Short mmCIF file of C-alpha atoms in Angstrom, two decimals:
data_model
loop_
_atom_site.label_atom_id
_atom_site.label_comp_id
_atom_site.label_asym_id
_atom_site.label_seq_id
_atom_site.Cartn_x
_atom_site.Cartn_y
_atom_site.Cartn_z
CA MET U 108 120.51 95.83 125.94
CA LYS U 109 117.66 93.47 125.08
CA LYS U 110 115.23 96.41 124.87
CA LEU U 111 117.56 98.25 122.49
CA VAL U 112 117.84 95.24 120.16
CA THR U 113 114.06 94.81 120.19
CA PHE U 114 113.56 98.48 119.30
CA MET U 115 116.06 98.33 116.44
CA ILE U 116 114.48 95.20 114.99
CA ALA U 117 111.06 96.87 115.13
CA ALA U 118 112.52 99.85 113.29
CA VAL U 119 113.73 97.59 110.48
CA PHE U 120 110.24 96.35 109.73
CA SER U 121 108.34 99.58 110.36
CA LEU U 122 110.56 101.71 108.10
CA SER U 123 110.65 99.23 105.21
CA ALA U 124 107.05 100.06 104.18
CA LYS U 125 106.37 102.65 101.47
CA ALA U 126 103.60 105.13 102.30
CA ALA U 127 102.36 108.45 100.94
CA PHE U 128 100.67 110.65 103.53
CA ILE U 129 98.43 113.47 102.34
CA THR U 130 99.18 116.93 103.67
CA PHE U 131 96.15 119.01 102.74
CA ASP U 132 96.77 122.32 100.99
CA ALA U 133 93.96 124.72 100.06
CA ASN U 134 95.61 125.30 96.68
CA ASP U 135 94.97 121.67 95.74
CA ILE U 136 91.29 121.60 96.80
CA SER U 137 88.30 122.69 94.68
CA PRO U 138 84.48 122.52 94.93
CA TYR U 139 83.17 119.37 93.24
CA GLY U 140 79.98 118.40 91.46
CA GLY U 141 78.41 121.78 90.78
CA LEU U 142 75.27 121.97 92.94
CA GLN U 143 76.77 119.46 95.36
CA ALA U 144 78.90 122.31 96.65
CA ASP U 145 76.13 124.87 97.11
CA THR U 146 76.39 125.71 100.83
CA GLY U 147 79.31 125.48 103.23
CA GLY U 148 82.99 125.01 102.57
CA PHE U 149 86.09 123.36 103.96
CA ASN U 150 88.80 123.89 106.55
CA ILE U 151 92.25 122.39 106.93
CA PHE U 152 93.31 121.49 110.46
CA ASP U 153 96.19 119.96 112.39
CA GLY U 154 98.84 121.49 110.16
CA GLY U 155 97.47 119.88 107.00
CA ASN U 156 96.94 116.43 108.50
CA GLY U 157 93.14 116.85 108.45
CA LEU U 158 90.35 118.19 106.27
CA GLU U 159 86.89 119.33 107.41
CA VAL U 160 84.08 119.64 104.84
CA PHE U 161 80.90 121.28 106.17
CA GLY U 162 77.38 122.41 105.24
CA ASN U 163 76.26 120.68 102.07
CA TYR U 164 79.57 120.53 100.32
CA TRP U 165 81.73 118.22 98.21
CA VAL U 166 85.36 118.99 97.39
CA ASP U 167 88.01 117.30 95.30
CA LEU U 168 91.73 117.07 95.91
CA ASP U 169 94.24 117.11 93.07
CA LEU U 170 96.08 113.77 93.26
CA THR U 171 98.79 114.65 90.75
CA ASN U 172 101.50 114.50 93.40
CA PHE U 173 100.29 111.13 94.68
CA LEU U 174 99.92 109.22 91.42
CA PRO U 175 100.01 106.37 90.68
CA ILE U 176 97.76 104.91 93.37
CA ASP U 177 97.08 101.57 91.63
CA GLY U 178 97.55 98.64 94.00
CA SER U 179 97.57 100.84 97.09
CA ILE U 180 95.79 100.60 100.42
CA LEU U 181 93.85 103.75 101.31
CA SER U 182 93.72 104.44 105.05
CA PHE U 183 92.00 107.30 106.84
CA GLU U 184 90.07 108.29 109.94
CA PHE U 185 86.61 109.86 109.79
CA MET U 186 84.34 111.73 112.20
CA THR U 187 81.18 113.85 112.02
CA THR U 188 79.58 116.05 114.67
CA ASN U 189 76.17 115.88 112.98
CA VAL U 190 75.23 112.87 110.85
CA GLY U 191 74.02 113.96 107.41
CA GLU U 192 72.66 112.24 104.32
CA VAL U 193 75.93 111.04 102.79
CA HIS U 194 79.46 110.95 104.18
CA GLY U 195 82.10 109.41 102.01
CA ILE U 196 85.18 109.52 99.87
CA GLY U 197 85.59 108.93 96.15
CA PHE U 198 87.72 109.23 93.01
CA ASP U 199 87.13 110.85 89.64
CA ASP U 200 88.80 112.34 86.56
CA ASP U 201 86.31 115.16 85.96
CA ASP U 202 83.73 117.27 87.79
CA VAL U 203 80.67 115.34 86.59
CA LEU U 204 78.55 113.66 89.26
CA GLY U 205 76.22 110.71 88.72
CA PRO U 206 75.15 109.39 85.29
CA GLY U 207 77.64 110.41 82.66
CA GLY U 208 80.44 110.70 85.17
CA SER U 209 83.35 108.31 85.38
CA GLY U 210 84.07 108.33 89.10
CA PHE U 211 82.98 106.15 91.98
CA GLY U 212 82.90 106.46 95.73
CA PHE U 213 82.72 104.71 99.06
CA GLN U 214 80.06 105.73 101.55
CA VAL U 215 81.19 105.60 105.17
CA GLY U 216 77.84 106.64 106.66
CA GLY U 217 74.71 108.76 106.41
CA THR U 218 70.94 108.44 106.23
CA GLN U 219 70.77 107.97 102.45
CA SER U 220 72.42 105.44 100.16
CA TRP U 221 75.16 106.44 97.72
CA GLY U 222 78.09 104.75 96.03
CA MET U 223 79.57 101.54 97.40
CA ALA U 224 78.20 100.59 100.81
CA ASP U 225 80.84 97.99 101.77
CA TYR U 226 82.33 100.35 104.36
CA LYS U 227 79.16 102.10 105.52
CA GLN U 228 78.83 102.48 109.29
CA THR U 229 75.99 103.48 111.56
CA LEU U 230 77.71 106.66 112.62
CA VAL U 231 77.69 108.07 116.14
CA ALA U 232 78.42 111.80 116.30
CA ASN U 233 81.81 112.92 117.65
CA THR U 234 83.31 109.44 117.24
CA TRP U 235 86.38 108.75 115.12
CA TYR U 236 86.25 105.71 112.81
CA SER U 237 89.22 104.09 111.06
CA PHE U 238 88.93 102.84 107.49
CA GLU U 239 91.23 100.79 105.29
CA ILE U 240 90.24 100.25 101.66
CA ASP U 241 92.13 97.95 99.30
CA LEU U 242 92.25 99.87 96.02
CA SER U 243 94.10 97.08 94.22
CA VAL U 244 90.78 95.44 93.31
CA TYR U 245 89.73 98.53 91.31
CA ASP U 246 91.10 100.15 88.16
CA MET U 247 92.45 103.44 89.51
CA SER U 248 94.61 104.32 86.50
CA SER U 249 92.36 107.07 85.10
CA PHE U 250 91.60 108.97 88.31
CA ASP U 251 93.47 112.16 89.12
CA ARG U 252 91.34 113.57 91.94
CA MET U 253 89.93 112.44 95.28
CA VAL U 254 86.48 113.54 96.48
CA PHE U 255 85.52 114.29 100.10
CA ILE U 256 81.82 114.43 100.90
CA ALA U 257 79.58 116.11 103.48
CA ASP U 258 76.10 115.89 101.98
CA SER U 259 72.96 117.30 103.57
CA ASP U 260 70.65 118.70 100.88
CA ARG U 261 67.80 119.51 103.24
CA SER U 262 69.32 120.93 106.41
CA LYS U 263 72.73 121.87 104.96
CA ASP U 264 74.32 121.54 108.39
CA THR U 265 76.42 118.38 108.41
CA ASP U 266 80.20 117.97 108.45
CA SER U 267 82.85 115.42 107.61
CA PHE U 268 86.29 115.34 109.21
CA PHE U 269 89.08 113.33 107.57
CA ARG U 270 92.54 112.87 109.05
CA ASN U 271 95.64 110.66 108.66
CA VAL U 272 94.82 110.00 105.01
CA SER U 273 97.48 107.84 103.37
CA PHE U 274 98.18 105.51 100.48
CA GLU U 275 100.34 102.53 101.34
CA LEU U 276 102.28 101.30 98.34
CA PRO U 277 104.00 98.02 99.19
CA GLN U 278 105.43 97.51 95.70
CA THR U 279 105.46 100.99 94.16
CA VAL U 280 107.99 103.68 94.96
CA GLN U 281 106.80 107.21 94.14
CA SER U 282 108.24 110.65 94.72
CA ASN U 283 105.92 111.39 97.66
CA ALA U 284 106.42 108.03 99.37
CA ILE U 285 108.66 107.62 102.38
CA ASN U 286 111.76 106.11 100.80
CA ALA U 287 113.02 104.07 103.73
CA PRO U 288 116.36 102.24 103.76
CA THR U 289 116.23 98.61 102.70
CA THR U 290 115.63 95.95 105.33
CA LEU U 291 119.10 94.52 104.72
CA GLY U 292 120.69 97.94 105.15
CA LEU U 293 118.86 98.60 108.40
CA PHE U 294 119.73 95.16 109.70
CA SER U 295 123.40 95.83 108.98
CA MET U 296 123.14 99.16 110.81
CA MET U 297 121.53 97.40 113.73
CA LEU U 298 124.37 94.87 113.99
CA ILE U 299 126.97 97.62 113.87
CA GLY U 300 125.16 99.52 116.62
CA VAL U 301 124.93 96.45 118.83
CA ALA U 302 128.62 95.70 118.28
CA LEU U 303 129.64 99.24 119.25
CA ILE U 304 127.50 99.20 122.39
CA THR U 305 128.84 95.76 123.40
CA ARG U 306 132.41 96.95 122.82
CA ARG U 307 131.87 99.95 125.11
CA LYS U 308 130.81 97.68 127.96
CA ILE U 309 133.94 95.55 127.74
#
């Protein structure tokens, strides 16, 4: 009985969060940055839960179905089998890279420097890393695409694996978020369930 109550209380708090999980679809992904997508390509794995970018390749993902992302927490896991020059993730509203472009990115690893280095790791091949980036400190209102990077201009043989990519929106309800019942509603359901179970034992 005690275990059941504990489980139901945990469910109240876990389901009250609002989160949008990305399911990757090839129709929403395009090469990005012109020459930055010169060799390689991408694969979707784990039923859409993960994206592999390989060679010397950058892609962008249409975020139309996930907007707005202002004030959200971006979470994802990353792994590479062969450390390249730049591994990272970014945001943009066009396909223009570098000077003259409006986007920005976060580097998670690699032998060269690019973008914001606050989350850069000394990567070990075949090791998954977890990242959580608070996007509320940036103006995300103009971005409509997300960029995934596997950069290796010289050897063209690196890869970047991304999985469990999500936006947590604690104050914003959007069409792709998990619209969980309210905490009060779940608590009421919990009390009813406990009462019914107790009544059966009498």
